Short mmCIF file of C-alpha atoms and ligand atoms in Angstrom, two decimals:
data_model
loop_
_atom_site.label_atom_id
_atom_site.label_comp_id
_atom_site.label_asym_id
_atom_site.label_seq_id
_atom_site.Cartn_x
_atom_site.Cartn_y
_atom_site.Cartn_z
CA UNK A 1 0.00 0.00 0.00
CA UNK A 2 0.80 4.07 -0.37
CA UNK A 3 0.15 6.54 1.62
CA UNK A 4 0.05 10.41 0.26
CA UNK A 5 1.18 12.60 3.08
CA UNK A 6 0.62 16.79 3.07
CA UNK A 7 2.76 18.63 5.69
CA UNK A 8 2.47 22.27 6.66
CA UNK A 9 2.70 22.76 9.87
CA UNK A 10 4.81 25.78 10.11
CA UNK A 11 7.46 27.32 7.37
CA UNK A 12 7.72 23.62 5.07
CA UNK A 13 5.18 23.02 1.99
CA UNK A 14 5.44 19.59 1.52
CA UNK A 15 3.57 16.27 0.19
CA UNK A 16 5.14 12.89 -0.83
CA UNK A 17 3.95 9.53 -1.66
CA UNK A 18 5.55 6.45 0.22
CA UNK A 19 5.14 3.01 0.51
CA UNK A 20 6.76 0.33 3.16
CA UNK A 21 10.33 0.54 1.57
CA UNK A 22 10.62 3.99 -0.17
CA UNK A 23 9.32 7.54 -0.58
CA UNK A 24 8.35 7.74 -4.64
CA UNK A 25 7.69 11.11 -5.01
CA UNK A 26 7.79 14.32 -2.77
CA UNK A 27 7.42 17.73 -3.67
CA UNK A 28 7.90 20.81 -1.49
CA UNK A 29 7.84 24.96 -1.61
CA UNK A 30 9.05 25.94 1.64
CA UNK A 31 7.65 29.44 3.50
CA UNK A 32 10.89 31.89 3.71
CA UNK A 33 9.87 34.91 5.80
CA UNK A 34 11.33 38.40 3.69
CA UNK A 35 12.36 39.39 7.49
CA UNK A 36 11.73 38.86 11.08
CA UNK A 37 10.51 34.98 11.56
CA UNK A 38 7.38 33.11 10.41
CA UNK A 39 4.19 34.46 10.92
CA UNK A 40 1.59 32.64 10.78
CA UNK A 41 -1.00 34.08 8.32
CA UNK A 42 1.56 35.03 6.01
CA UNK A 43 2.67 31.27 6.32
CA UNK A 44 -0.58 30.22 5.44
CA UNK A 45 -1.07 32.27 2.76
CA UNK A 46 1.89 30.93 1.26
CA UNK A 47 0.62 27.42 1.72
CA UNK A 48 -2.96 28.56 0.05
CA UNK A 49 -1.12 30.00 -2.82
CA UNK A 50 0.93 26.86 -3.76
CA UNK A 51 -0.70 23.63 -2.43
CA UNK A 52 -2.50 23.24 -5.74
CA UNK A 53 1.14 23.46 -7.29
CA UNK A 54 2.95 20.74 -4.84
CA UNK A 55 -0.10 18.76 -4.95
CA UNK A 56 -0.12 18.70 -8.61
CA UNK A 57 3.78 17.99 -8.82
CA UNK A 58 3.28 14.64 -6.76
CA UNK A 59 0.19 13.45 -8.75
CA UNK A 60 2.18 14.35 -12.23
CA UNK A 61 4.14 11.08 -11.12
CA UNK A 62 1.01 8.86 -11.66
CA UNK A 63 1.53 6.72 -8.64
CA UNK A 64 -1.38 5.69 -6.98
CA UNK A 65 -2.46 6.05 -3.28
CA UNK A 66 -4.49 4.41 -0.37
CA UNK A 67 -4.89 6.97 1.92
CA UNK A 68 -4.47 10.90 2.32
CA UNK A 69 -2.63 11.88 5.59
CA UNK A 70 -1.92 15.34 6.66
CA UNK A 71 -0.30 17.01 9.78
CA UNK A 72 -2.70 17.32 11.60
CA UNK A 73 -0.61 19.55 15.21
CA UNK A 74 0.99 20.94 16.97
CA UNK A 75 1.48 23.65 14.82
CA UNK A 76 0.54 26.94 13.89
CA UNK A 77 -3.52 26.91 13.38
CA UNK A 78 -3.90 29.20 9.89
CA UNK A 79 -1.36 26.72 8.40
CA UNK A 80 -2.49 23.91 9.94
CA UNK A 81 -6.06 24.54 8.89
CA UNK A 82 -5.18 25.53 4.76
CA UNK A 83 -3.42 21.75 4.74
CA UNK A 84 -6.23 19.96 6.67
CA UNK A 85 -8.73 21.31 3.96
CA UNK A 86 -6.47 20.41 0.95
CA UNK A 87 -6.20 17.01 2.29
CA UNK A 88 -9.98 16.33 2.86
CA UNK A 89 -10.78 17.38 -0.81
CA UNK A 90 -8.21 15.49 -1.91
CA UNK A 91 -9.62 12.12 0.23
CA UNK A 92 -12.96 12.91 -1.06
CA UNK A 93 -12.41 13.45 -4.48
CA UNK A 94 -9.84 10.26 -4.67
CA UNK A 95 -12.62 8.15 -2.20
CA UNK A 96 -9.98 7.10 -0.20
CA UNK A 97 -9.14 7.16 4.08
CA UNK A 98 -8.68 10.42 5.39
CA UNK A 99 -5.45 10.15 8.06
CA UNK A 100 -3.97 12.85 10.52
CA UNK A 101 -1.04 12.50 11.77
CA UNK A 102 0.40 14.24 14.78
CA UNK A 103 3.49 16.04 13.68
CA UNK A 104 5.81 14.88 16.46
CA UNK A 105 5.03 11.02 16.45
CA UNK A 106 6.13 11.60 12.44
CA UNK A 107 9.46 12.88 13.10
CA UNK A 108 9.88 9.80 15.57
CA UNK A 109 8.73 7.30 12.84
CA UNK A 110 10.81 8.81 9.82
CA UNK A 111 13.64 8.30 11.65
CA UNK A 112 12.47 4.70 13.19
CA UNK A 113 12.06 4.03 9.39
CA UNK A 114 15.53 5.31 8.43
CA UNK A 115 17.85 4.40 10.72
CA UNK A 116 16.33 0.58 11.37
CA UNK A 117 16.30 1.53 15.08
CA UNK A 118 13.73 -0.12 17.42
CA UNK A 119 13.28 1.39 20.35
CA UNK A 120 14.38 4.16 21.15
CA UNK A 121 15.18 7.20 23.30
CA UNK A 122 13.91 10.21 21.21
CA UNK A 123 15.34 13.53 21.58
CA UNK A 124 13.24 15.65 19.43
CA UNK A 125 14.44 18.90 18.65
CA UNK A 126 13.20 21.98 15.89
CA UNK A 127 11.75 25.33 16.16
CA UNK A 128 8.94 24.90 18.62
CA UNK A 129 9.48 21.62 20.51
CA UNK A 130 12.07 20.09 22.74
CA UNK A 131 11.35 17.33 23.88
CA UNK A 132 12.50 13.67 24.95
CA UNK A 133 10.42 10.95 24.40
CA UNK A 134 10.19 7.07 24.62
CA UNK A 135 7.91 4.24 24.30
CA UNK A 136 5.83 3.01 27.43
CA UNK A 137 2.84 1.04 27.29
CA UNK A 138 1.26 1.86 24.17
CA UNK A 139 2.40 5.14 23.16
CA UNK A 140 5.47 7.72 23.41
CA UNK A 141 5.41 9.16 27.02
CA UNK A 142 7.67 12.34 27.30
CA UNK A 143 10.05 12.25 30.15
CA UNK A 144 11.38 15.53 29.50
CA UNK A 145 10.95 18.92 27.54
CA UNK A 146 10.96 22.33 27.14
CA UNK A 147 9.09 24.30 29.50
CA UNK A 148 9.37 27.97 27.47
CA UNK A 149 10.76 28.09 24.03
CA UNK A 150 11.91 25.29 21.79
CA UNK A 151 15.47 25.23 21.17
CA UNK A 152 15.30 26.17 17.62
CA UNK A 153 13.38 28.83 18.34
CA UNK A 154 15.70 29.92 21.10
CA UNK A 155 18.46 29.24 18.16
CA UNK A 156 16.42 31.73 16.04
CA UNK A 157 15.48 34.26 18.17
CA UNK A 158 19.53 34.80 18.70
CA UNK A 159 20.33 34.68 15.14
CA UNK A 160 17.78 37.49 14.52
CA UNK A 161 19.34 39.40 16.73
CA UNK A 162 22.84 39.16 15.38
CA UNK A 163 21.25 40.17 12.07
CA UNK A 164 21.26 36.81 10.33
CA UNK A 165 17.90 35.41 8.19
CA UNK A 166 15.69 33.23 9.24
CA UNK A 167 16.26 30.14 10.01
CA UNK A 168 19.89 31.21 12.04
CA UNK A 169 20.12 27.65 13.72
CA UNK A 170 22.58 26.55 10.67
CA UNK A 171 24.03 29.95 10.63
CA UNK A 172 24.97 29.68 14.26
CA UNK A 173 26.12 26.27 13.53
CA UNK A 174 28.87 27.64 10.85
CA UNK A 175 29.96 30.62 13.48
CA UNK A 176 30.03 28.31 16.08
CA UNK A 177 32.91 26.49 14.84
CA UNK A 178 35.15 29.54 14.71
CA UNK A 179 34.07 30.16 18.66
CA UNK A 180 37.77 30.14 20.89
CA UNK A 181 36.41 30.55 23.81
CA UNK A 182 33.41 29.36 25.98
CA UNK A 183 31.47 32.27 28.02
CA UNK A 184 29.22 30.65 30.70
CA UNK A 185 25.47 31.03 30.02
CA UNK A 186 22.10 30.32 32.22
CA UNK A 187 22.18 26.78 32.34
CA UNK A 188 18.70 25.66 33.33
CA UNK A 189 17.92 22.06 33.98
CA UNK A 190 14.69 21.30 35.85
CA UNK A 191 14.26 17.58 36.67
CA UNK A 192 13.70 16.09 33.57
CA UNK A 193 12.97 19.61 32.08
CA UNK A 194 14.56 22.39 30.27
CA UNK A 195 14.49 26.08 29.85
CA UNK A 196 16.19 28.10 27.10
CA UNK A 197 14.72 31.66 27.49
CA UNK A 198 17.42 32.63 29.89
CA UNK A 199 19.90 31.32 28.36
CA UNK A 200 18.82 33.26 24.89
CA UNK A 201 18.75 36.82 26.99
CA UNK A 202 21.85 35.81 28.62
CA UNK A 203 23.30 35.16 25.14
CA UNK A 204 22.15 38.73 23.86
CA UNK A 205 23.72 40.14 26.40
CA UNK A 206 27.00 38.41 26.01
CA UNK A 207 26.96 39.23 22.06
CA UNK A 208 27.23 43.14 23.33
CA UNK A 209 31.33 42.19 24.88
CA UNK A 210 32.21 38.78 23.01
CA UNK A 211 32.40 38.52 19.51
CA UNK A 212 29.47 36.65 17.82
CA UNK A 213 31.54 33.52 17.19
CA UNK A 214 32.47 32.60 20.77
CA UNK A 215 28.82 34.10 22.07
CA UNK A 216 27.36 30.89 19.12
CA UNK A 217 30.15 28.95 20.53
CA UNK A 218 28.72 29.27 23.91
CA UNK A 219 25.16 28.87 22.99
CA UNK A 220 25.74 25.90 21.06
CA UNK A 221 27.99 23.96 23.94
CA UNK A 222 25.91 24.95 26.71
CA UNK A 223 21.79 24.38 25.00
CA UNK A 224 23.47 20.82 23.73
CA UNK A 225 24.83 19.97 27.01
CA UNK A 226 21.59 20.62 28.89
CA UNK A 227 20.09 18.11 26.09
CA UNK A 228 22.30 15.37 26.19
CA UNK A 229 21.58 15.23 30.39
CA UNK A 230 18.35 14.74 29.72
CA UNK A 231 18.28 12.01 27.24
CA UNK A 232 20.91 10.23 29.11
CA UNK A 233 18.77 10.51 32.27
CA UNK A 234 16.15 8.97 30.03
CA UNK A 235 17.89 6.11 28.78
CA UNK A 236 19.11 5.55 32.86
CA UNK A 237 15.37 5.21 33.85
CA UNK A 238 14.18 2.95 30.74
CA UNK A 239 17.13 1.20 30.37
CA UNK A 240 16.62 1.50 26.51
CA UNK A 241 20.18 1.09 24.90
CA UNK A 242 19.13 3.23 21.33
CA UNK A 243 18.89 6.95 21.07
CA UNK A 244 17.39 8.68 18.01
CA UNK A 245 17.40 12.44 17.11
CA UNK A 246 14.88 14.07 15.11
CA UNK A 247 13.63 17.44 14.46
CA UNK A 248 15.35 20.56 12.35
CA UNK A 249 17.43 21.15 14.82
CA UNK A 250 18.91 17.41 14.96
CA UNK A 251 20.80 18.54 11.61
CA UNK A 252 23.37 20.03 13.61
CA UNK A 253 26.75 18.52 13.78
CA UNK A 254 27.62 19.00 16.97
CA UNK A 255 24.65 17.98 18.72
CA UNK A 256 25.15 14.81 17.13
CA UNK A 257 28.47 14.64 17.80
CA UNK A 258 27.73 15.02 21.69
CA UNK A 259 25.31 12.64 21.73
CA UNK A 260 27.19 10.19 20.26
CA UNK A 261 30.01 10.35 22.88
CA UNK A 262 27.20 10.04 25.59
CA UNK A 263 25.98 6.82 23.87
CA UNK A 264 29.53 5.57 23.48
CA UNK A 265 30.29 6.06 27.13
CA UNK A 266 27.18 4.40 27.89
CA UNK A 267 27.30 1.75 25.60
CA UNK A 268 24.26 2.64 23.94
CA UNK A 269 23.57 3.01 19.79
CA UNK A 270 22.98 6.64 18.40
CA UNK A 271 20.99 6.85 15.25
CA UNK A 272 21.05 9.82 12.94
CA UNK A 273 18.56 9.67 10.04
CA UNK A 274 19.72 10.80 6.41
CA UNK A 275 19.65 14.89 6.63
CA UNK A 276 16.64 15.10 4.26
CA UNK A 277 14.21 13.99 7.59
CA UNK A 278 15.68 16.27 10.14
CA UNK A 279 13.33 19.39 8.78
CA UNK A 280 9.93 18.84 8.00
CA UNK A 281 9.23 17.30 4.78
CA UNK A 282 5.94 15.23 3.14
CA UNK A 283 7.23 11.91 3.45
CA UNK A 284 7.11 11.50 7.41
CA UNK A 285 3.72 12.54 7.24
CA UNK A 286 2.95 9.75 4.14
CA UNK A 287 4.61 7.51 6.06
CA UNK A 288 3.15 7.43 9.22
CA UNK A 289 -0.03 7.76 7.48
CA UNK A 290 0.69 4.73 6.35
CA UNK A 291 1.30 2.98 9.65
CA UNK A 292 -1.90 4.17 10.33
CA UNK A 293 -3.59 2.64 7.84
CA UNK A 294 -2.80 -0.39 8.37
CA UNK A 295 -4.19 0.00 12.03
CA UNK A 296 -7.12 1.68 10.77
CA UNK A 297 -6.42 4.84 12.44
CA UNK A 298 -8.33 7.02 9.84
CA UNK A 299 -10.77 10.00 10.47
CA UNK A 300 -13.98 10.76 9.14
CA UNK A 301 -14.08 14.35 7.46
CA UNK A 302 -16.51 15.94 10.37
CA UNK A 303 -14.11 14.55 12.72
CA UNK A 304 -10.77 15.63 11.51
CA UNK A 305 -10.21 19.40 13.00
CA UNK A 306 -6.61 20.12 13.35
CA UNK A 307 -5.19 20.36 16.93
CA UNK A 308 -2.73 23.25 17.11
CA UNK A 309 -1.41 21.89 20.70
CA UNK A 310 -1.69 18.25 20.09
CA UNK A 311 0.90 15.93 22.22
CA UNK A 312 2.22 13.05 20.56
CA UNK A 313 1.39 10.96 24.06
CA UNK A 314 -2.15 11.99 22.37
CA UNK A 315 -1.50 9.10 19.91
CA UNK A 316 -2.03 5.10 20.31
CA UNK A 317 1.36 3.53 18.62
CA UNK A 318 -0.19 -0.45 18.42
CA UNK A 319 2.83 -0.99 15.96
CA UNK A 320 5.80 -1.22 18.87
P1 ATP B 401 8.05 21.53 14.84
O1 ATP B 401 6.60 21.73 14.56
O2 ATP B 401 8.45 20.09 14.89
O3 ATP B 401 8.54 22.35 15.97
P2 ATP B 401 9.42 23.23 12.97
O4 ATP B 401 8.38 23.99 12.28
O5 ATP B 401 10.20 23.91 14.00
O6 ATP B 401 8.80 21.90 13.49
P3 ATP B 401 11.67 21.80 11.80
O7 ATP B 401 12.03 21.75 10.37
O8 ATP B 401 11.44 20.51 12.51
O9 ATP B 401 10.41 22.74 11.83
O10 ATP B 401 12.79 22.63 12.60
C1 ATP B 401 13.19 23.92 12.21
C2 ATP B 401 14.26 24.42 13.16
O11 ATP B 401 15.49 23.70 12.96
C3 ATP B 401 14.60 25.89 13.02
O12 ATP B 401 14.57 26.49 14.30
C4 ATP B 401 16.04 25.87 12.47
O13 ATP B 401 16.84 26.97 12.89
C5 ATP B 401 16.57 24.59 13.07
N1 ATP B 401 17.75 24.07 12.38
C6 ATP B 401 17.84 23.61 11.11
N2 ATP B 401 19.11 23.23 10.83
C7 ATP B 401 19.84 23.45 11.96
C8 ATP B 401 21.22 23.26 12.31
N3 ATP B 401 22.11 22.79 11.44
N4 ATP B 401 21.61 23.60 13.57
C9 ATP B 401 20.71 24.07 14.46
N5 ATP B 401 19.42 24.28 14.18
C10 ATP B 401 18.98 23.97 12.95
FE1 FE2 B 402 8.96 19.68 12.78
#
């Protein structure tokens, strides 16, 4: 069976086709804010200007479909709403299942899918979420996250301020490696939760007496750190011996890197899909749509609102 998948959560455009062993087609036209960061109508207007486009673009290939899933949260509500109604026309007209997916359980499955991990420790990581996750009796509990801003958001936020476009988290990632010399930031560890807003206003402030590249140096050493705790405190309580990253922000280098060494230490596996699945993209929505399927977890068009704050320990996983 296929699965067509729509994503638009926030800034990506993006629908794909995919099947148990491979994506077939995927087609995307990404939201770039002209300045400042993404706001949400103007996202959404992009995404109502150019579904019919992407949509088109993945149909052109002439592979055929079982089901229509679409993001359906977290996420920003005026994007989340212009996909929804794409992908309910699209069901209709095609008579096929209508899926939604939650957003977050997607990232976790792309990279399930791509790596050939099992069961893993999750640390999920873009714009708006932090979080770590794992399995536990039927679905993916979260053991730790954010409790203000998402680190990529946090990531962002800073680049903004040092003048760079949106998204700065791979423009901090490039100064970062020219950093000398770490400055000591807010480093703010809760229990099993995080918070990065400090830390950001901290990191402002620093960027007024240290030059940008140590201040992204800093950032980047000291967010990754608090991170890395966390998961490893996560793998201590499940005793789960695989960690998995996922989210935008997993694209980083060094975040990998660190987590790596944790895993090494520990004697646990660290899994790293392909770079293509760190950002949001069409195929981890048509793929868990088509895990779904197969458990029947499909939606009737009256009942398929989007949820802007949905939690992926929303979501049963009866495939693990
Ligand atoms: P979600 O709804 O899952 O929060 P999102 O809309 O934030 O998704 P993603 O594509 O998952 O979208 O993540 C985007 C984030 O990833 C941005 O904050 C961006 O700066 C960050 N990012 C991308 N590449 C890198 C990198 N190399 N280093 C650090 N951050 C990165
Ligand atoms: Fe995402």
């Amino acid at each position: 069976k296929r699965v067509l998948g729509i994503e638009g959560t926030a800034w990506s455009l993006s629908a794909a086709i995919a099947g148990w062993d491979r994506v077939y087609v995927e087609a995307s036209n990404p939201y770039v804010p002209e300045k400042g960061g993404i706001h949400p109508m103007a996202a959404a207007q992009h995404h109502a200007n150019h579904i019919g486009d992407v949509i088109k673009e993945v149909l052109s290939s002439g592979i055929d479909f079982d089901g229509v899933a679409f993001s359906q949260g977290p996420g920003l509500g005026p994007c989340l709403r212009t996909v929804a109604t794409a992908a309910r026309a699209l069901a209709l007209a095609y008579d096929v299942p209508l899926i939604g997916v939650n957003h977050c359980v997607a990232h976790i499955e792309v990279g399930r899918w791509q790596t050939g991990c099992y069961d893993p420790v999750v640390l999920y990581v873009s714009g708006a979420n932090s979080q770590v996750l794992a399995y536990r009796a039927g679905r993916y509990r979260i053991f730790g996250e954010t409790l203000d801003i998402g680190i990529g958001n946090a990531l962002d936020k800073f680049g903004r301020y040092l003048g760079l476009q949106h998204p700065g988290g791979p423009k901090i990632e490039a100064l970062a490696k020219e950093g000398k010399q770490y400055i000591e930031l807010p480093y703010v560890v809760k229990g099993m939760d995080l918070s990065f807003s400090g830390m950001m206003s901290a990191a402002k402030d620093a960027a007024q007496r240290y030059s940008k590249e140590d201040v992204c140096f800093s950032l980047q050493e000291n967010s990754f750190a608090m991170l890395v705790e966390v998961t490893e405190r996560a793998l201590a309580h499940t005793g789960k011996n695989e960690v998995l990253i996922g989210g935008g922000v997993g694209a980083n280098m060094r975040l990998q890197k660190m987590l790596e060494d944790m895993c090494n230490d520990r004697g646990a596996r660290f899994y790293a899909p392909p770079r293509r699945y760190f950002g949001d993209n069409g195929s981890m929505i048509a793929y868990t749509g088509l895990l779904q399927l197969k458990y029947d977890m499909t939606l009737e068009v009256e009942d398929s609102a989007v949820n802007p704050c949905y939690r992926p320990d929303e979501v049963d996983i009866p495939w693990l």
